[in-house]
Amino acid sequence: MRRRRWYLAAPLLSLTAGCSSGGGGDKSVGPSAGGFSISISAAAASVAQGAATTLTVTVTRTGSFAGAVTLAVGGLPNGVSAAFQPPQVAGGQTSSTLTLTANGAAAAVTAPFTVTGSAPGLSDQTASVSLTVTAVTQSGPFSLSLSVSSFLVLPPTALSWFPVLKIKRNAGFTGAVALSVTGLPFTLVIPVPPSLAGDSTTLIPLNIGAPNGTYTATIHGTVAGQGERTVSVQLVVASPTTGSVHWNFCAAGLRMPVWFFAVKDGAGGWTRLVPNADGTQYAFNVTQPTASVAMVTTDSGVARTTIYQYTAQEIAAAGASECALYPGVSSRTASGQAVGLVPNGLATVNMGFWIGSLGNGGSYSMQNLPPGPLDIVAFSNGVDIAGNTLVLRGIVRRGVNPPSGGMNALLDFGSGESFAMTTPTFTFGNTNGEAFSVIQMFATAGGTAAEVGASVNNDRTPTARTVYAIPASQTVAGDLHEVIATIGTVLPAGQLSRQAIFYARTLADRAITFGPTLPPPTVTVAGTVPGARLRAQGTLPAEYNSGVAFDVKSTGPQARFATLLTTRGFLGAGSAYDVQMPDLTAQLGWDSAWTMRAGDPTNWWVSGGGPALDFFGGRLFFSSTRVRWTGAATGIAAPTDGSTYLIGRARGTITPQRR
């Protein structure tokens, strides 16, 4: 048994034409219509590295407007985070406290930042402050630093990532450091070891009844006779964010945010959201034609930042489909045996998201099966003289519902339950003489995603290929074959590849034409302080103009990953695209471990037509992440019988230089 390394490929389909920007700005609103303005208690502020300062934001309502105003901040210097208490000034309230926290590595600069207030149906209002970050010189045997400058305190059950306290030891100092925490009420605690001999420890802030608010915790490190060092962190306790758009995650799902989820309404600032009690739902409002969502997830202990840039309708659709696309894990298992194979043949057995491989008379075991009835799809395989996989016979068994730990009935490929596969011919056009590979999947209406004799080393040039199909009599409505053809599956960095993906309930002889090569994008560095951010620019041929996916993998001591998914509805009319990773380092709860590192070689992939996530592209970073088979990683548009998707991809490497 093995986990399925499988991501479905489909374009980012736009549901609406959309607009290229969300409007906003500082427009005046007449008193008869009602409106508001915002002001800040000081035109300039100062904060030292590792410290915090506060400002008061006042909302003044005019005319008939008496509703809530949501606050956001943008343009903060790198390493400075912001927290509002409350983040939304409710009707009847007039002010919010803005806490600015600079981490120990914050850039020492003087720069303006902007506070934006927004309310449904009204123009955004803004106010600016000049912020000076002052440098602090550390001396002595050691210094302390935190991976975060602020932290949203949620129940530990809703989190999978926590801030890290680090000790930097100067030459010659190897002793233990005594730790303590001050500044917090007894209802909000950060447990720390009384003495730390190592170089780091994980902090798990616990809220045992603290009221909503922003609290400053000071962590003290002391060495007898050698002085004390401190570092501060802002802890925010807040109620769940509300709104009409719900982004729903499966409980115990593999894509639960680690403790970061933010939204940007149109061209406004980013707003960090607070989930419900178990972390499975984030609620927010979108008032502009477009919106962006940012989340950080983990897999195998590595962080991935994902940014969605969609129309308002697409954002709502993606949030509603999240749990269906990324189901939760379970402890349900099932096992069985298979017989009737050809000599030295193998059987592959698929159930739910899992696949087992076994020889004649061998056994398989399936794990993490979702609840309820599932289909079993199994194939008897052989190998030809060239080493290609032959799919000889199949079995489709519907609605099997074993108890956890139960045994499925024997799979006998010599019995009447099995059937011979059909072998239509697909002819591929516009290959330009390049080698390409073909793999196949089969998804049942009953929730099983089956691998159909994938051959991973079949880069060849012949344009006519035999594919394997389940006979029409063995299919039901809702079943779909998927044929994925990929040009350039083995390429040196900097080259181009293309995909054609075809879906159908039944397969017959067919001609499929690849799209054109993707015009090479221009990938540059948008910023390198304190971390690296990349920008991609180019044009999309008509075949790929539904959207663009921009993937980044920063190598080095610890890999960091980022994915930016942008639809044409967000980009606006035309064929051009200009996308870049946003700077999220100033947002509440951002961890330095998620930031791309300047100086590290960084691989990038740009895919026109959507996220071409397949077996071959070198982008399968995490083997345990599974996407429910809908054909659309975005959750916006699933394929139907006869759908064809075309994708063009470019890839390369860039090393952002440290400033």
CSV table of N, CA and C in Angstrom, one decimal, residues 139-271:
chain,number,residue,atom,x,y,z
A,139,SER,N,24.7,43.1,23.1
A,139,SER,CA,26.1,42.8,23.5
A,139,SER,C,26.0,41.7,24.6
A,140,GLY,N,27.1,41.2,25.0
A,140,GLY,CA,27.1,40.2,26.0
A,140,GLY,C,27.2,38.8,25.5
A,141,PRO,N,27.1,37.8,26.4
A,141,PRO,CA,27.3,36.4,25.9
A,141,PRO,C,26.3,35.8,25.0
A,142,PHE,N,25.1,36.4,25.0
A,142,PHE,CA,24.0,35.8,24.2
A,142,PHE,C,23.0,36.8,23.9
A,143,SER,N,22.1,36.5,22.9
A,143,SER,CA,20.9,37.3,22.6
A,143,SER,C,19.8,36.4,22.4
A,144,LEU,N,18.6,37.0,22.5
A,144,LEU,CA,17.3,36.2,22.3
A,144,LEU,C,16.6,36.8,21.0
A,145,SER,N,15.9,35.9,20.3
A,145,SER,CA,15.1,36.3,19.2
A,145,SER,C,13.9,35.3,19.1
A,146,LEU,N,12.8,35.8,18.5
A,146,LEU,CA,11.6,35.0,18.3
A,146,LEU,C,11.3,34.9,16.8
A,147,SER,N,10.8,33.8,16.4
A,147,SER,CA,10.4,33.7,15.0
A,147,SER,C,9.2,34.5,14.6
A,148,VAL,N,8.5,35.0,15.6
A,148,VAL,CA,7.4,35.9,15.3
A,148,VAL,C,7.5,37.2,16.2
A,149,SER,N,6.8,38.2,15.8
A,149,SER,CA,6.8,39.4,16.6
A,149,SER,C,5.4,39.6,17.2
A,150,SER,N,4.4,38.8,16.7
A,150,SER,CA,3.1,38.8,17.2
A,150,SER,C,2.5,37.4,17.0
A,151,PHE,N,1.4,37.1,17.8
A,151,PHE,CA,0.9,35.8,17.8
A,151,PHE,C,-0.6,35.8,18.1
A,152,LEU,N,-1.4,35.2,17.3
A,152,LEU,CA,-2.9,35.1,17.5
A,152,LEU,C,-3.1,33.8,18.4
A,153,VAL,N,-3.6,34.0,19.6
A,153,VAL,CA,-3.7,32.9,20.6
A,153,VAL,C,-5.0,32.2,20.3
A,154,LEU,N,-4.8,30.9,19.8
A,154,LEU,CA,-5.9,30.0,19.5
A,154,LEU,C,-5.8,28.8,20.3
A,155,PRO,N,-6.8,28.0,20.4
A,155,PRO,CA,-6.7,26.7,21.1
A,155,PRO,C,-5.6,25.8,20.5
A,156,PRO,N,-4.7,25.2,21.2
A,156,PRO,CA,-3.7,24.3,20.6
A,156,PRO,C,-4.2,23.3,19.7
A,157,THR,N,-5.5,22.8,19.9
A,157,THR,CA,-6.1,21.9,19.0
A,157,THR,C,-6.3,22.4,17.6
A,158,ALA,N,-6.4,23.8,17.5
A,158,ALA,CA,-6.6,24.4,16.2
A,158,ALA,C,-5.3,24.8,15.5
A,159,LEU,N,-4.2,24.4,16.1
A,159,LEU,CA,-2.9,24.9,15.6
A,159,LEU,C,-2.0,23.7,15.3
A,160,SER,N,-1.0,23.9,14.4
A,160,SER,CA,0.0,22.9,14.1
A,160,SER,C,1.4,23.5,14.0
A,161,TRP,N,1.5,24.8,14.3
A,161,TRP,CA,2.8,25.5,14.2
A,161,TRP,C,2.8,26.5,15.3
A,162,PHE,N,4.0,26.6,16.0
A,162,PHE,CA,4.1,27.5,17.1
A,162,PHE,C,5.4,28.3,17.0
A,163,PRO,N,5.4,29.5,17.6
A,163,PRO,CA,6.6,30.3,17.5
A,163,PRO,C,7.8,29.6,18.2
A,164,VAL,N,9.0,30.0,17.8
A,164,VAL,CA,10.2,29.4,18.3
A,164,VAL,C,11.1,30.6,18.9
A,165,LEU,N,11.5,30.3,20.2
A,165,LEU,CA,12.5,31.2,20.8
A,165,LEU,C,13.9,30.7,20.6
A,166,LYS,N,14.7,31.6,20.1
A,166,LYS,CA,16.1,31.2,19.7
A,166,LYS,C,17.1,31.9,20.6
A,167,ILE,N,18.2,31.2,21.0
A,167,ILE,CA,19.3,31.8,21.7
A,167,ILE,C,20.5,31.8,20.7
A,168,LYS,N,21.0,33.0,20.5
A,168,LYS,CA,22.3,33.1,19.7
A,168,LYS,C,23.4,33.3,20.7
A,169,ARG,N,24.3,32.3,20.7
A,169,ARG,CA,25.4,32.3,21.7
A,169,ARG,C,26.6,32.9,21.0
A,170,ASN,N,27.2,33.9,21.7
A,170,ASN,CA,28.4,34.5,21.3
A,170,ASN,C,29.6,33.6,21.6
A,171,ALA,N,30.7,33.9,21.0
A,171,ALA,CA,31.9,33.0,21.1
A,171,ALA,C,32.3,32.8,22.5
A,172,GLY,N,32.5,31.5,22.9
A,172,GLY,CA,32.9,31.1,24.2
A,172,GLY,C,31.8,30.8,25.2
A,173,PHE,N,30.6,31.2,24.9
A,173,PHE,CA,29.5,31.0,25.8
A,173,PHE,C,28.7,29.7,25.5
A,174,THR,N,28.7,28.7,26.4
A,174,THR,CA,28.0,27.5,26.2
A,174,THR,C,27.0,27.1,27.3
A,175,GLY,N,26.9,28.0,28.3
A,175,GLY,CA,26.1,27.7,29.4
A,175,GLY,C,24.6,27.7,29.2
A,176,ALA,N,23.9,27.3,30.2
A,176,ALA,CA,22.4,27.3,30.2
A,176,ALA,C,21.9,28.7,30.5
A,177,VAL,N,20.7,29.0,29.9
A,177,VAL,CA,20.1,30.3,30.1
A,177,VAL,C,18.8,30.2,30.9
A,178,ALA,N,18.6,30.9,32.0
A,178,ALA,CA,17.4,30.8,32.7
A,178,ALA,C,16.3,31.6,32.0
A,179,LEU,N,15.1,31.1,31.9
A,179,LEU,CA,14.0,31.8,31.2
A,179,LEU,C,12.8,32.1,32.1
A,180,SER,N,12.2,33.2,31.9
A,180,SER,CA,11.0,33.6,32.6
A,180,SER,C,10.2,34.5,31.7
A,181,VAL,N,8.9,34.7,32.0
A,181,VAL,CA,8.0,35.5,31.2
A,181,VAL,C,7.3,36.5,32.1
A,182,THR,N,7.2,37.7,31.7
A,182,THR,CA,6.5,38.7,32.5
A,182,THR,C,5.5,39.5,31.6
A,183,GLY,N,4.6,40.2,32.2
A,183,GLY,CA,3.7,41.1,31.4
A,183,GLY,C,2.4,40.6,31.1
A,184,LEU,N,2.1,39.3,31.4
A,184,LEU,CA,0.8,38.7,31.1
A,184,LEU,C,-0.1,38.5,32.3
A,185,PRO,N,-1.4,38.5,32.1
A,185,PRO,CA,-2.3,38.2,33.2
A,185,PRO,C,-2.2,36.7,33.5
A,186,PHE,N,-2.7,36.3,34.7
A,186,PHE,CA,-2.6,34.9,35.0
A,186,PHE,C,-3.5,34.0,34.1
A,187,THR,N,-4.4,34.6,33.4
A,187,THR,CA,-5.3,33.9,32.5
A,187,THR,C,-4.7,33.7,31.1
A,188,LEU,N,-3.5,34.2,30.9
A,188,LEU,CA,-2.8,34.0,29.6
A,188,LEU,C,-1.3,33.7,29.9
A,189,VAL,N,-0.9,32.6,29.5
A,189,VAL,CA,0.5,32.1,29.9
A,189,VAL,C,1.3,31.6,28.7
A,190,ILE,N,2.6,31.8,28.8
A,190,ILE,CA,3.5,31.1,27.9
A,190,ILE,C,4.5,30.2,28.7
A,191,PRO,N,4.2,28.9,28.8
A,191,PRO,CA,5.1,28.1,29.5
A,191,PRO,C,6.5,28.0,28.9
A,192,VAL,N,7.5,28.2,29.7
A,192,VAL,CA,8.9,28.1,29.2
A,192,VAL,C,9.7,27.2,30.1
A,193,PRO,N,10.7,26.5,29.6
A,193,PRO,CA,11.5,25.8,30.5
A,193,PRO,C,12.3,26.7,31.5
A,194,PRO,N,12.5,26.4,32.8
A,194,PRO,CA,13.2,27.3,33.7
A,194,PRO,C,14.6,27.5,33.3
A,195,SER,N,15.2,26.5,32.6
A,195,SER,CA,16.6,26.7,32.1
A,195,SER,C,16.7,26.0,30.8
A,196,LEU,N,17.4,26.7,29.8
A,196,LEU,CA,17.5,26.1,28.5
A,196,LEU,C,19.0,26.0,28.1
A,197,ALA,N,19.4,24.7,27.9
A,197,ALA,CA,20.8,24.5,27.6
A,197,ALA,C,21.0,24.5,26.1
A,198,GLY,N,20.0,24.3,25.3
A,198,GLY,CA,20.1,24.2,23.9
A,198,GLY,C,20.0,25.6,23.3
A,199,ASP,N,19.7,25.7,22.0
A,199,ASP,CA,19.7,26.9,21.3
A,199,ASP,C,18.2,27.4,20.9
A,200,SER,N,17.2,26.6,21.2
A,200,SER,CA,15.9,27.0,20.8
A,200,SER,C,14.8,26.2,21.6
A,201,THR,N,13.6,26.7,21.7
A,201,THR,CA,12.5,26.0,22.4
A,201,THR,C,11.2,26.5,21.7
A,202,THR,N,10.3,25.7,21.6
A,202,THR,CA,9.0,26.0,21.0
A,202,THR,C,8.1,26.6,22.1
A,203,LEU,N,7.4,27.7,21.8
A,203,LEU,CA,6.5,28.3,22.8
A,203,LEU,C,5.0,28.0,22.4
A,204,ILE,N,4.2,27.7,23.3
A,204,ILE,CA,2.8,27.4,23.1
A,204,ILE,C,2.0,28.3,24.0
A,205,PRO,N,1.6,29.5,23.6
A,205,PRO,CA,0.8,30.4,24.4
A,205,PRO,C,-0.6,29.7,24.7
A,206,LEU,N,-1.0,29.9,25.9
A,206,LEU,CA,-2.3,29.3,26.4
A,206,LEU,C,-3.2,30.3,26.9
A,207,ASN,N,-4.4,30.4,26.4
A,207,ASN,CA,-5.4,31.3,26.9
A,207,ASN,C,-6.4,30.5,27.8
A,208,ILE,N,-6.4,30.8,29.1
A,208,ILE,CA,-7.3,30.1,30.0
A,208,ILE,C,-8.3,31.0,30.6
A,209,GLY,N,-8.8,32.0,29.8
A,209,GLY,CA,-9.8,32.9,30.2
A,209,GLY,C,-9.5,34.4,30.0
A,210,ALA,N,-8.5,34.7,29.3
A,210,ALA,CA,-8.1,36.1,29.2
A,210,ALA,C,-9.2,36.8,28.3
A,211,PRO,N,-9.6,38.0,28.6
A,211,PRO,CA,-10.5,38.7,27.7
A,211,PRO,C,-9.9,39.1,26.4
A,212,ASN,N,-10.7,39.5,25.4
A,212,ASN,CA,-10.1,39.9,24.1
A,212,ASN,C,-9.2,41.1,24.4
A,213,GLY,N,-8.1,41.2,23.7
A,213,GLY,CA,-7.2,42.3,23.8
A,213,GLY,C,-5.8,41.9,23.3
A,214,THR,N,-4.9,42.9,23.3
A,214,THR,CA,-3.6,42.7,22.9
A,214,THR,C,-2.7,42.8,24.1
A,215,TYR,N,-1.8,41.8,24.3
A,215,TYR,CA,-1.0,41.8,25.5
A,215,TYR,C,0.5,41.7,25.0
A,216,THR,N,1.3,42.4,25.8
A,216,THR,CA,2.7,42.3,25.5
A,216,THR,C,3.4,41.4,26.5
A,217,ALA,N,4.0,40.3,26.0
A,217,ALA,CA,4.8,39.4,26.8
A,217,ALA,C,6.3,39.7,26.6
A,218,THR,N,7.0,39.7,27.7
A,218,THR,CA,8.4,39.9,27.7
A,218,THR,C,9.1,38.6,28.2
A,219,ILE,N,9.9,38.1,27.4
A,219,ILE,CA,10.6,36.8,27.7
A,219,ILE,C,12.0,37.2,28.1
A,220,HIS,N,12.4,36.8,29.3
A,220,HIS,CA,13.7,37.2,29.9
A,220,HIS,C,14.6,36.0,29.9
A,221,GLY,N,15.8,36.2,29.4
A,221,GLY,CA,16.9,35.2,29.5
A,221,GLY,C,18.0,35.7,30.4
A,222,THR,N,18.4,34.9,31.4
A,222,THR,CA,19.3,35.4,32.4
A,222,THR,C,20.5,34.4,32.6
A,223,VAL,N,21.7,34.9,32.7
A,223,VAL,CA,22.8,34.1,33.1
A,223,VAL,C,23.5,34.7,34.3
A,224,ALA,N,23.6,34.0,35.4
A,224,ALA,CA,24.1,34.6,36.6
A,224,ALA,C,25.5,35.2,36.4
A,225,GLY,N,25.6,36.5,36.8
A,225,GLY,CA,26.8,37.2,36.7
A,225,GLY,C,27.1,37.7,35.3
A,226,GLN,N,26.3,37.4,34.3
A,226,GLN,CA,26.5,37.9,33.0
A,226,GLN,C,25.4,38.6,32.3
A,227,GLY,N,24.4,39.0,33.2
A,227,GLY,CA,23.4,39.9,32.7
A,227,GLY,C,22.1,39.2,32.2
A,228,GLU,N,21.2,40.0,31.7
A,228,GLU,CA,19.9,39.6,31.2
A,228,GLU,C,19.6,40.1,29.8
A,229,ARG,N,19.0,39.3,29.0
A,229,ARG,CA,18.5,39.8,27.7
A,229,ARG,C,17.0,39.5,27.6
A,230,THR,N,16.3,40.4,26.8
A,230,THR,CA,14.8,40.2,26.7
A,230,THR,C,14.4,40.3,25.3
A,231,VAL,N,13.2,39.7,25.0
A,231,VAL,CA,12.6,39.9,23.7
A,231,VAL,C,11.1,39.9,24.0
A,232,SER,N,10.4,40.7,23.2
A,232,SER,CA,8.9,40.9,23.4
A,232,SER,C,8.1,40.3,22.3
A,233,VAL,N,6.9,39.9,22.6
A,233,VAL,CA,6.0,39.4,21.6
A,233,VAL,C,4.6,39.9,21.9
A,234,GLN,N,3.8,40.3,20.9
A,234,GLN,CA,2.4,40.7,21.1
A,234,GLN,C,1.5,39.5,21.0
A,235,LEU,N,0.7,39.2,22.0
A,235,LEU,CA,-0.3,38.2,22.0
A,235,LEU,C,-1.7,38.8,21.8
A,236,VAL,N,-2.4,38.3,20.9
A,236,VAL,CA,-3.7,38.8,20.5
A,236,VAL,C,-4.8,37.8,20.8
A,237,VAL,N,-5.7,38.1,21.6
A,237,VAL,CA,-6.9,37.3,21.9
A,237,VAL,C,-8.1,38.0,21.3
A,238,ALA,N,-8.8,37.3,20.4
A,238,ALA,CA,-9.9,38.0,19.7
A,238,ALA,C,-11.0,36.9,19.4
A,239,SER,N,-12.2,37.5,19.2
A,239,SER,CA,-13.3,36.6,18.8
A,239,SER,C,-13.2,36.2,17.3
A,240,PRO,N,-13.9,35.1,17.0
A,240,PRO,CA,-13.9,34.7,15.6
A,240,PRO,C,-14.4,35.8,14.6
A,241,THR,N,-13.7,36.0,13.5
A,241,THR,CA,-14.1,36.9,12.5
A,241,THR,C,-15.4,36.5,11.9
A,242,THR,N,-16.3,37.4,11.6
A,242,THR,CA,-17.6,37.0,11.0
A,242,THR,C,-17.7,37.5,9.6
A,243,GLY,N,-18.6,37.0,8.8
A,243,GLY,CA,-18.8,37.4,7.4
A,243,GLY,C,-19.7,36.4,6.7
A,244,SER,N,-20.0,36.8,5.4
A,244,SER,CA,-20.9,36.0,4.6
A,244,SER,C,-20.2,34.9,3.8
A,245,VAL,N,-18.9,35.1,3.6
A,245,VAL,CA,-18.1,34.1,2.9
A,245,VAL,C,-17.4,33.2,3.9
A,246,HIS,N,-17.6,31.9,3.7
A,246,HIS,CA,-17.0,30.9,4.7
A,246,HIS,C,-16.0,30.0,4.0
A,247,TRP,N,-14.8,30.0,4.5
A,247,TRP,CA,-13.8,29.1,4.0
A,247,TRP,C,-13.7,27.9,4.9
A,248,ASN,N,-14.2,26.8,4.5
A,248,ASN,CA,-14.4,25.6,5.4
A,248,ASN,C,-13.4,24.6,5.2
A,249,PHE,N,-12.6,24.2,6.3
A,249,PHE,CA,-11.7,23.1,6.3
A,249,PHE,C,-12.2,21.9,6.9
A,250,CYS,N,-11.8,20.7,6.5
A,250,CYS,CA,-12.2,19.5,7.1
A,250,CYS,C,-11.4,19.4,8.5
A,251,ALA,N,-12.2,18.9,9.5
A,251,ALA,CA,-11.5,18.6,10.8
A,251,ALA,C,-10.5,17.5,10.5
A,252,ALA,N,-9.3,17.7,11.1
A,252,ALA,CA,-8.2,16.7,11.0
A,252,ALA,C,-7.8,16.6,9.5
A,253,GLY,N,-8.0,17.7,8.7
A,253,GLY,CA,-7.6,17.7,7.3
A,253,GLY,C,-6.1,17.9,7.2
A,254,LEU,N,-5.6,17.6,6.0
A,254,LEU,CA,-4.2,17.7,5.8
A,254,LEU,C,-3.8,19.1,5.3
A,255,ARG,N,-4.9,20.0,5.1
A,255,ARG,CA,-4.6,21.3,4.6
A,255,ARG,C,-5.1,22.4,5.6
A,256,MET,N,-5.2,22.0,6.9
A,256,MET,CA,-5.6,23.0,7.8
A,256,MET,C,-4.5,24.1,7.9
A,257,PRO,N,-4.9,25.4,7.9
A,257,PRO,CA,-3.8,26.4,8.1
A,257,PRO,C,-3.1,26.2,9.4
A,258,VAL,N,-1.8,26.5,9.4
A,258,VAL,CA,-1.0,26.2,10.6
A,258,VAL,C,-1.3,27.3,11.7
A,259,TRP,N,-1.6,28.4,11.4
A,259,TRP,CA,-2.2,29.5,12.2
A,259,TRP,C,-2.1,30.8,11.5
A,260,PHE,N,-2.3,30.7,10.2
A,260,PHE,CA,-2.3,32.0,9.5
A,260,PHE,C,-3.3,31.9,8.3
A,261,PHE,N,-4.2,32.9,8.3
A,261,PHE,CA,-5.2,33.0,7.2
A,261,PHE,C,-5.6,34.4,7.2
A,262,ALA,N,-5.4,35.1,6.0
A,262,ALA,CA,-5.6,36.5,5.8
A,262,ALA,C,-6.4,36.7,4.5
A,263,VAL,N,-7.1,37.8,4.5
A,263,VAL,CA,-7.9,38.2,3.3
A,263,VAL,C,-7.6,39.6,2.9
A,264,LYS,N,-7.7,39.9,1.6
A,264,LYS,CA,-7.6,41.3,1.1
A,264,LYS,C,-8.7,41.5,0.2
A,265,ASP,N,-9.5,42.5,0.6
A,265,ASP,CA,-10.7,42.9,-0.2
A,265,ASP,C,-10.4,43.9,-1.2
A,266,GLY,N,-10.4,43.5,-2.5
A,266,GLY,CA,-10.0,44.4,-3.6
A,266,GLY,C,-8.6,44.8,-3.4
A,267,ALA,N,-8.4,46.2,-3.5
A,267,ALA,CA,-7.0,46.7,-3.4
A,267,ALA,C,-6.7,47.2,-2.0
A,268,GLY,N,-7.5,46.8,-1.0
A,268,GLY,CA,-7.3,47.2,0.4
A,268,GLY,C,-6.1,46.5,1.0
A,269,GLY,N,-6.0,46.6,2.3
A,269,GLY,CA,-4.9,46.0,3.0
A,269,GLY,C,-5.3,44.6,3.4
A,270,TRP,N,-4.3,43.8,3.8
A,270,TRP,CA,-4.5,42.4,4.3
A,270,TRP,C,-5.1,42.5,5.7
A,271,THR,N,-6.0,41.6,6.0
A,271,THR,CA,-6.6,41.5,7.3
A,271,THR,C,-6.5,40.0,7.8
